[in-house]
Amino acid sequence: MDTEGSEKIIGQRSTGAHILAAALKRHGVEVIFGQSIPAALFLATPDYGIRQVGYRAENAGTYMADAYARLSHKVAVVTAQNGPAATLLVAGLAECYKASVPVVAIVQDVHRKMADKNAFQELDHLDLFKGVSKWTRRVTEIDRLDDYADMAFTAAASGRPGPVVLIVPIDLFNETAAQNPRRHASSLGHFPLDRTVAAPEAIEEAARLLAAAASPLIIAGGGVHISDAAQELAALQEAAALPVATTAMGKGAVSEDHELSLGVVGYFMGARGRTRHLRDMVANADVILLIGNRTNQNGTDGWSLYPQEAKYIHLDIDSQEVGRNYDALRLVGDAKLTLQALTAAMKRQDLGRRRGARSAIAARIAAAHETWQSEVKQTLDLDARPIRPERLMLDLDSILTPQTVVVSDASYSSIWVANYLKARAVGARFVTPRGLAGLGWGFPYAVGAKIACPEAPVFALVGDGGFAHVWSELETARRMGVNVVLVVLNNEILGYEKHAEKTLFGSYSDACDFRPVDHAAIARACGCEGVRVDNPADFLPALKKAFSAANTTVIDVMTEQRAYPPVTMFDGQKNLDY
């Protein structure tokens, strides 16, 4: 027996890199989004069957981790070096923080002996991440590394999920522990980690209010997806004959083919908006159940949409969100378990009023949707050149399946998706960066989504402004063997900004106009497929071909600069027509 070789292997397994890799494996980690740092960790992870996805920029890697977590329901892991690399994690972690997405960021720090000596790229990372992390710690002892790994995953996945940061000095990765750590904790890498149910008496009161209401309404937010509670919401919708609307992040929480599903409500209800003619149904509701809904500015159309006179029931895992902007009956708990309990409580109520009103409510919703469809066809030239985005969305919707994962960038892309694509299944996934609504998320989201759901078709919609942030990740997609379909709305302007400036000031700044860029050529230069479309009749064939391709395809579509989605602030603005 080669005792010297065996001792060497045992010694390697006792290093900080191996201890951390083993901890990640124990918590179910299969993928790490990281470039080359921490190098010692990435040299160890193959021994534990963990795949590295090497992004080109840290911010994009964090966006990939975000989408991966949302779709896999596993805590995602992203890594970065200290200093400038770490700073690039901030934007992505901020989105995760606002959107309640659990991500563990592992940041390599300077050698412990060099701390506070102006070592290369030294930075106070504890302060850096203070506003975008639930929990931030710096490990200083090798014997505590396993403890801190457990704490990091627990913090990320428990309560209201969110991002955490574990800072590990570079020398600790190579240090050998005095003895192999012996951890017996079960995997902490899924979420929600601990499910709790709201108080029984509050659930019973909520059931009474909803059963007796004249015009009840549910408005479901992204918390339904975080809790994996879509099936439970659908069961409540059907059992109690309750109409359901969603926020943009809640889209897909119920099937939009269901006769009692309104669609997305909020500031997306302007001219030619899918739910524009259902605004009164929200404004006149007398009892509103909010589920995983932050009642933020956009989702409430500047807090003007939700009625002040209504009675509110607010279900959320975060007690600080309950009643934040609207006084409410408090249902503090996990959405999945609490909706199960609420459905059972509703069945103990007299639901005659609910069932009696069902057909009239369904007819009202159907009529509103038909009016919307008629408006789109009658007020727009869908064969126009440059191409109308509405035409693209209608073509895409015609081939969209319940299994398709749709991601988008922020700004106009999210609004086109929310209005013109239909959620055809309970729990259908439309992943949008609405936590902070920053640009540049769309394409990295698609990469992370495809890694989480390799068998699902993944479609991404971005504008030319947002895509410019992350062109480099085309090479990542090619190298990692990721095939997604990416459509760039190429109108050669920063659309939302230009239209908002014209609305607010009657003019616009020079930065809103871009020079022409051929995004299809960029895709081909990176080894991906690239197609440019300037005729609307060519889009659907290009789209079908892209979905059958084995490589990422970028469809660069020349779109109308004056086209804007149904944002309420743009209604009646004549200066947007030129």
XYZ file of C-alpha atoms in Angstrom:
578
model
C 0.000 0.000 0.000
C 1.308 3.459 -0.902
C 0.934 5.100 2.512
C 2.727 8.242 1.373
C 0.229 8.698 -1.498
C -2.716 8.032 0.792
C -1.498 10.578 3.303
C -1.125 13.111 0.492
C -4.730 12.587 -0.630
C -6.000 12.840 2.948
C -4.016 16.038 3.386
C -5.496 17.521 0.223
C -8.992 16.656 1.404
C -8.307 18.603 4.604
C -7.505 21.921 2.906
C -9.911 24.802 3.098
C -10.685 24.450 -0.612
C -11.722 20.825 -0.191
C -13.623 21.482 3.013
C -15.636 24.209 1.294
C -16.161 22.126 -1.848
C -17.412 19.222 0.273
C -19.772 21.570 2.117
C -21.164 22.863 -1.183
C -21.697 19.303 -2.369
C -23.444 18.425 0.883
C -25.852 21.310 0.311
C -26.755 20.078 -3.141
C -24.646 22.475 -5.204
C -24.119 21.191 -8.738
C -23.069 24.425 -10.457
C -20.892 27.372 -9.454
C -20.899 30.562 -11.492
C -17.301 31.728 -11.293
C -14.444 32.779 -13.488
C -11.002 31.785 -12.179
C -11.063 32.918 -8.557
C -10.879 31.321 -5.997
C -8.554 29.132 -8.069
C -7.913 26.646 -5.254
C -11.645 26.064 -4.887
C -12.162 25.510 -8.613
C -9.301 23.024 -8.682
C -11.043 21.079 -5.912
C -14.691 21.189 -7.042
C -14.357 18.658 -9.910
C -13.614 16.022 -7.261
C -17.117 16.658 -5.923
C -18.952 16.655 -9.249
C -19.531 20.412 -9.218
C -19.615 22.148 -12.602
C -18.034 25.561 -13.138
C -19.787 28.067 -15.407
C -17.124 30.603 -16.273
C -18.760 33.949 -16.914
C -16.920 36.818 -18.596
C -17.927 39.489 -16.056
C -18.902 39.161 -12.396
C -22.123 41.136 -12.714
C -23.363 38.847 -15.504
C -22.352 35.791 -13.484
C -24.515 36.993 -10.614
C -27.465 37.458 -12.966
C -26.968 33.888 -14.202
C -26.971 32.645 -10.610
C -30.158 34.610 -9.916
C -32.117 32.987 -12.758
C -30.659 29.575 -11.948
C -31.914 29.828 -8.368
C -35.387 31.035 -9.350
C -35.933 28.128 -11.718
C -34.138 25.305 -9.900
C -35.273 26.187 -6.368
C -31.708 25.527 -5.302
C -29.502 28.082 -3.610
C -27.153 29.350 -6.321
C -23.448 30.014 -5.806
C -21.356 32.731 -7.472
C -17.726 33.609 -6.771
C -15.420 36.567 -7.225
C -12.009 37.867 -6.286
C -11.558 40.691 -3.790
C -11.582 44.311 -4.918
C -13.001 45.376 -8.298
C -14.355 41.913 -9.082
C -16.267 41.877 -5.809
C -17.756 45.298 -6.513
C -19.277 43.953 -9.719
C -21.337 41.485 -7.684
C -23.227 44.317 -6.015
C -25.773 45.041 -8.764
C -26.771 41.393 -9.109
C -26.990 40.824 -5.369
C -29.121 43.963 -5.037
C -31.673 42.506 -7.475
C -31.652 39.232 -5.534
C -32.091 41.131 -2.283
C -35.170 42.989 -3.509
C -36.600 39.962 -5.327
C -35.974 37.467 -2.477
C -33.671 35.152 -4.437
C -31.162 33.053 -2.428
C -27.595 33.281 -3.739
C -24.393 32.528 -1.840
C -21.533 34.743 -3.026
C -18.081 33.420 -2.114
C -15.542 36.233 -2.231
C -11.824 35.534 -2.005
C -10.088 38.041 0.252
C -6.445 39.012 0.796
C -4.094 36.884 2.904
C -4.905 37.173 6.602
C -1.373 38.400 7.363
C -1.821 41.225 4.864
C -5.105 42.581 6.184
C -5.192 46.361 6.684
C -1.777 46.822 5.033
C -3.030 48.064 1.648
C -2.580 44.683 0.033
C -3.344 44.405 -3.671
C -7.034 45.149 -4.305
C -7.803 45.117 -0.584
C -11.242 46.488 0.232
C -13.647 46.543 3.161
C -16.006 43.934 1.775
C -18.124 43.845 4.933
C -19.147 47.429 4.285
C -19.366 46.924 0.526
C -22.125 44.316 0.779
C -23.949 45.762 3.769
C -26.919 47.068 1.778
C -27.357 44.124 -0.608
C -26.905 41.045 1.569
C -28.953 39.369 4.300
C -25.803 38.106 5.988
C -22.116 38.836 5.418
C -19.235 37.179 7.271
C -15.473 36.817 6.919
C -13.989 33.473 7.934
C -10.752 33.696 9.905
C -10.212 30.138 11.165
C -9.982 26.963 9.081
C -11.809 24.977 11.748
C -14.843 27.255 11.390
C -15.140 27.111 7.597
C -17.733 24.336 7.607
C -19.736 26.163 10.275
C -19.823 29.324 8.212
C -20.783 27.456 5.063
C -23.796 26.026 6.901
C -24.697 29.444 8.264
C -24.476 30.993 4.805
C -26.897 28.509 3.237
C -29.248 28.740 6.206
C -29.340 32.527 5.991
C -29.888 32.490 2.231
C -32.721 29.948 2.164
C -34.622 30.612 5.391
C -37.353 33.149 6.142
C -37.508 35.595 3.283
C -34.804 34.172 0.980
C -32.031 36.416 -0.254
C -28.343 36.765 -1.070
C -25.531 36.259 1.422
C -21.771 36.800 1.194
C -19.069 34.522 2.588
C -15.614 36.125 2.528
C -12.684 33.687 2.605
C -9.014 34.831 2.775
C -6.860 33.340 0.026
C -4.482 31.581 2.390
C -7.326 29.785 4.138
C -8.126 27.840 0.950
C -4.718 26.160 1.103
C -4.449 25.756 4.873
C -4.869 22.236 6.215
C -7.326 21.599 9.011
C -6.069 19.862 12.140
C -8.694 17.187 11.625
C -11.311 16.455 8.996
C -14.568 18.224 9.881
C -17.467 15.882 10.549
C -20.743 17.470 9.520
C -24.025 15.636 9.731
C -26.420 18.473 8.883
C -28.798 17.653 6.054
C -28.712 19.641 2.847
C -29.551 23.308 3.297
C -29.331 24.181 -0.389
C -33.021 24.239 -1.324
C -35.665 26.856 -0.606
C -37.924 27.661 1.109
C -35.880 25.975 3.804
C -38.386 26.146 6.657
C -42.079 26.496 5.838
C -44.401 28.116 8.349
C -48.127 28.716 8.201
C -50.019 31.865 9.192
C -52.077 31.987 12.386
C -55.223 29.785 12.134
C -57.545 32.504 13.429
C -56.234 34.948 10.804
C -56.773 32.359 8.071
C -60.366 31.801 9.188
C -61.002 35.552 9.195
C -59.527 35.839 5.693
C -61.838 33.075 4.475
C -64.878 34.855 5.928
C -63.927 38.131 4.281
C -63.374 36.576 0.871
C -66.543 34.468 0.982
C -68.741 37.412 1.932
C -67.159 40.008 -0.378
C -69.095 41.560 -3.238
C -66.050 41.996 -5.501
C -63.030 40.097 -4.175
C -59.716 39.919 -6.018
C -56.358 38.189 -5.571
C -53.191 39.964 -6.739
C -50.288 37.522 -6.704
C -46.659 38.624 -6.719
C -43.307 36.949 -7.203
C -43.487 35.413 -3.739
C -45.805 32.759 -5.170
C -42.969 31.498 -7.386
C -40.367 31.785 -4.611
C -42.589 29.627 -2.415
C -43.413 27.244 -5.303
C -47.049 27.850 -4.444
C -48.601 28.178 -7.924
C -50.524 24.915 -7.692
C -51.963 25.932 -4.328
C -53.031 29.318 -5.700
C -54.681 27.644 -8.680
C -56.555 25.333 -6.316
C -57.845 28.313 -4.332
C -58.830 30.157 -7.519
C -60.885 27.201 -8.697
C -62.355 26.090 -5.381
C -63.545 29.549 -4.338
C -64.188 31.007 -7.826
C -61.893 33.941 -7.117
C -60.498 36.180 -9.886
C -56.707 36.415 -9.869
C -54.414 39.113 -11.228
C -50.627 39.121 -10.933
C -47.743 41.514 -10.794
C -45.047 41.280 -13.478
C -42.931 39.019 -11.252
C -45.994 36.967 -10.375
C -46.856 36.269 -14.021
C -47.423 32.538 -14.431
C -48.615 32.102 -10.849
C -51.926 31.099 -12.446
C -52.722 30.055 -15.986
C -53.837 33.043 -18.030
C -56.037 30.669 -20.003
C -58.195 30.282 -16.899
C -61.464 32.170 -17.221
C -60.911 33.914 -13.874
C -57.373 35.144 -14.645
C -57.043 38.862 -15.431
C -53.337 39.006 -16.330
C -50.699 41.473 -15.152
C -51.922 44.636 -13.428
C -49.940 47.725 -12.461
C -48.464 50.550 -14.477
C -48.569 48.329 -17.599
C -52.285 49.130 -18.108
C -51.944 51.969 -20.612
C -53.122 52.167 -24.229
C -53.284 48.695 -25.848
C -52.489 47.032 -22.532
C -53.920 43.548 -22.080
C -55.623 44.405 -18.784
C -56.410 48.054 -19.569
C -60.161 47.393 -19.658
C -60.025 45.560 -16.334
C -58.693 48.504 -14.356
C -62.125 49.088 -12.806
C -62.169 45.499 -11.610
C -59.115 46.294 -9.489
C -60.210 49.789 -8.466
C -63.674 48.607 -7.388
C -62.631 45.471 -5.498
C -63.871 45.471 -1.916
C -61.623 42.684 -0.549
C -58.131 42.152 -1.987
C -55.826 39.276 -1.087
C -52.181 40.154 -1.733
C -49.797 37.189 -1.946
C -46.026 37.676 -2.004
C -46.699 41.166 -3.301
C -44.456 44.091 -2.280
C -47.115 46.677 -3.244
C -44.332 48.666 -4.876
C -44.603 51.735 -7.081
C -44.763 50.011 -10.461
C -47.021 47.185 -9.372
C -49.596 49.629 -7.996
C -49.207 52.276 -10.729
C -47.749 54.743 -8.273
C -50.125 53.542 -5.526
C -53.056 54.865 -7.587
C -54.497 51.545 -8.784
C -55.368 49.709 -5.591
C -58.496 51.152 -3.907
C -58.030 52.897 -0.592
C -61.485 51.794 0.637
C -60.953 48.071 0.146
C -60.215 45.613 2.910
C -56.838 43.971 2.412
C -55.520 40.561 3.367
C -51.755 40.349 2.979
C -49.932 37.002 2.867
C -46.136 37.162 2.968
C -43.225 35.357 4.623
C -41.757 38.735 5.625
C -43.791 40.330 8.385
C -42.320 43.737 7.535
C -43.866 43.613 4.062
C -47.338 42.810 5.382
C -49.337 46.013 5.547
C -46.411 48.139 4.338
C -48.545 50.365 2.090
C -52.079 49.102 2.741
C -53.471 48.263 6.184
C -54.244 44.571 6.068
C -55.298 41.434 7.872
C -51.924 39.834 8.497
C -51.166 36.364 7.158
C -47.492 35.948 7.967
C -46.189 32.650 6.682
C -45.145 30.588 3.707
C -47.447 31.028 0.718
C -47.677 27.332 -0.130
C -48.759 26.105 3.304
C -50.920 29.129 4.065
C -52.779 28.883 0.745
C -53.449 25.220 1.465
C -54.916 26.185 4.830
C -56.871 29.086 3.333
C -58.411 26.851 0.653
C -59.516 24.402 3.335
C -60.989 27.282 5.337
C -62.810 28.617 2.267
C -64.434 25.219 1.729
C -65.926 25.508 5.221
C -67.595 28.788 4.229
C -70.794 29.289 2.255
C -69.401 29.857 -1.242
C -72.754 30.345 -2.922
C -72.049 34.017 -3.584
C -68.685 33.232 -5.141
C -69.994 30.482 -7.384
C -73.038 32.493 -8.364
C -70.863 35.363 -9.576
C -68.393 33.203 -11.481
C -69.965 33.270 -14.928
C -70.449 37.057 -14.894
C -66.852 37.633 -13.802
C -65.548 35.254 -16.452
C -67.608 36.990 -19.142
C -66.305 40.385 -18.048
C -62.683 39.248 -18.202
C -63.187 37.582 -21.598
C -64.837 40.688 -23.042
C -61.999 42.896 -21.817
C -59.400 40.633 -23.404
C -61.324 40.551 -26.681
C -61.510 44.353 -26.686
C -57.755 44.503 -26.175
C -57.093 42.151 -29.071
C -59.381 44.199 -31.300
C -57.623 47.432 -30.344
C -54.213 46.012 -31.199
C -55.346 44.857 -34.625
C -57.330 48.006 -35.445
C -54.912 50.659 -34.226
C -51.591 49.193 -35.366
C -50.148 48.255 -38.724
C -48.697 44.871 -37.791
C -47.015 44.597 -41.199
C -45.200 47.922 -40.824
C -41.479 48.407 -41.394
C -39.590 49.138 -39.156
C -41.247 46.301 -37.285
C -43.700 46.813 -34.440
C -42.694 44.884 -31.268
C -46.342 43.902 -30.844
C -46.096 41.895 -34.079
C -43.065 40.038 -32.779
C -44.779 39.203 -29.505
C -47.923 37.956 -31.232
C -45.834 35.736 -33.503
C -43.896 34.367 -30.546
C -47.075 33.796 -28.553
C -48.445 31.694 -31.398
C -45.709 29.069 -30.869
C -45.112 29.451 -27.139
C -45.583 26.234 -25.165
C -46.327 25.717 -21.470
C -42.768 24.401 -21.092
C -41.055 27.454 -22.608
C -39.103 29.574 -20.147
C -39.306 33.251 -21.067
C -36.825 35.719 -19.667
C -36.452 39.376 -20.434
C -34.409 42.393 -19.637
C -35.889 45.226 -17.616
C -37.418 48.327 -19.185
C -39.641 47.835 -22.238
C -38.746 44.170 -22.708
C -40.464 43.161 -19.461
C -43.568 45.125 -20.384
C -43.903 43.598 -23.864
C -43.597 40.139 -22.308
C -46.098 40.849 -19.534
C -48.752 42.080 -21.967
C -48.339 40.067 -25.142
C -47.252 36.596 -24.031
C -49.736 34.339 -22.301
C -48.939 32.100 -19.338
C -50.411 28.834 -20.566
C -49.841 26.718 -17.491
C -50.012 27.018 -13.731
C -46.474 27.874 -12.638
C -45.288 28.933 -16.108
C -42.051 30.859 -15.735
C -41.497 34.388 -16.921
C -38.298 35.619 -15.312
C -37.846 39.373 -15.249
C -35.506 41.582 -13.189
C -38.206 43.638 -11.509
C -36.606 43.737 -8.057
C -34.575 46.762 -9.099
C -35.306 46.661 -12.849
C -31.757 47.223 -14.039
C -30.594 46.825 -17.631
C -28.340 44.006 -18.778
C -29.984 41.088 -16.989
C -31.855 39.507 -19.906
C -29.220 37.465 -21.711
C -27.372 36.253 -18.562
C -30.785 35.299 -17.161
C -31.300 33.121 -20.226
C -27.965 31.369 -19.696
C -28.744 30.688 -16.029
C -32.269 29.553 -16.910
C -31.031 27.068 -19.495
C -28.498 25.600 -17.070
C -31.297 25.183 -14.513
C -33.732 23.740 -17.087
C -31.619 22.112 -19.817
C -34.602 20.335 -21.410
C -36.797 23.446 -21.653
C -36.785 25.888 -24.575
C -35.500 29.237 -23.293
C -36.384 32.528 -24.961
C -34.959 35.924 -24.035
C -36.159 39.371 -25.075
C -33.797 42.322 -24.735
C -33.421 45.815 -26.093
C -30.296 47.013 -27.841
C -29.515 49.241 -24.847
C -29.570 46.420 -22.310
C -27.854 43.869 -24.537
C -24.868 46.190 -24.930
C -24.062 45.584 -21.251
C -23.444 41.868 -21.768
C -22.430 41.080 -25.358
C -19.372 39.288 -24.037
C -21.473 36.508 -22.504
C -22.207 35.203 -26.008
C -18.799 33.591 -25.795
C -19.805 32.095 -22.433
C -22.906 30.540 -23.963
C -20.862 29.089 -26.832
C -18.138 27.730 -24.545
C -20.596 26.225 -22.063
C -22.747 24.627 -24.766
C -25.825 26.654 -23.846
C -28.447 27.150 -26.559
C -31.063 29.846 -26.058
C -33.042 32.052 -28.421
C -32.322 35.753 -27.971
C -34.300 38.482 -29.718
C -32.849 41.990 -29.713
C -35.324 44.821 -30.236
C -32.954 47.017 -32.224
C -34.506 50.484 -32.467
C -31.148 52.289 -32.115
C -32.377 54.300 -29.133
C -32.551 53.984 -25.370
C -36.295 53.679 -25.697
C -37.759 54.087 -22.240
C -35.423 56.936 -21.404
C -36.069 58.801 -24.648
C -39.838 58.450 -24.408
C -39.888 59.371 -20.722
C -37.784 62.476 -21.356
C -40.080 63.548 -24.211
C -43.076 63.000 -21.948
C -41.662 64.851 -18.958
C -39.588 67.556 -20.641
C -40.719 67.763 -24.254
C -37.205 66.960 -25.441
C -34.499 64.369 -24.898
C -30.766 64.146 -24.224
C -28.193 63.110 -26.825
C -27.320 59.864 -25.026
C -30.705 58.397 -25.973
C -29.679 57.886 -29.615
C -27.257 55.125 -30.636
C -25.143 54.509 -33.698
C -26.243 51.456 -35.737
C -25.022 48.095 -34.410
C -25.343 44.713 -36.110
C -25.989 42.355 -33.211
C -26.301 39.358 -35.530
C -22.741 39.974 -36.712
C -21.551 40.135 -33.097
C -23.227 36.779 -32.439
C -21.558 35.174 -35.436
C -18.192 36.599 -34.395
C -18.624 34.789 -31.062
C -19.450 31.494 -32.744
C -23.211 31.731 -32.221
C -25.924 31.970 -34.832
C -26.904 35.468 -35.914
C -29.835 36.602 -38.047
C -30.979 40.125 -38.861
C -34.688 40.662 -39.560
C -36.177 43.826 -41.060
C -39.284 42.303 -42.663
C -42.013 41.202 -40.215
C -42.861 38.214 -42.412
C -39.368 36.837 -41.857
C -39.510 36.820 -38.064
C -41.640 33.751 -37.355
C -39.644 31.462 -39.700
C -36.406 32.723 -38.113
C -37.850 32.105 -34.657
C -38.893 28.541 -35.441
C -35.469 27.788 -36.881
C -33.770 29.269 -33.811
C -35.765 27.068 -31.432
C -34.583 23.983 -33.301
C -30.916 25.069 -33.368
C -28.240 23.431 -31.228
C -26.474 26.726 -30.631
C -27.492 30.076 -29.185
C -29.193 32.221 -31.820
C -29.423 36.002 -31.802
C -32.251 37.449 -33.906
C -31.544 41.141 -34.385
C -34.858 42.800 -35.282
C -35.055 46.334 -36.649
C -37.950 47.839 -34.702
C -39.916 51.057 -34.759
C -38.404 53.819 -32.608
C -41.789 55.342 -31.863
C -43.236 52.076 -30.557
C -43.738 52.038 -26.825
C -45.524 49.543 -24.578
C -48.688 50.304 -22.574
C -47.156 52.398 -19.791
C -49.838 54.570 -18.233
C -47.667 57.722 -18.143
C -47.524 57.668 -21.961
C -51.286 57.776 -22.489
C -52.296 60.741 -24.611
C -48.728 61.966 -25.164
C -48.843 63.332 -28.734
C -45.143 64.205 -28.762
C -44.280 60.501 -28.715
C -45.686 60.079 -32.227
C -42.737 61.759 -33.921
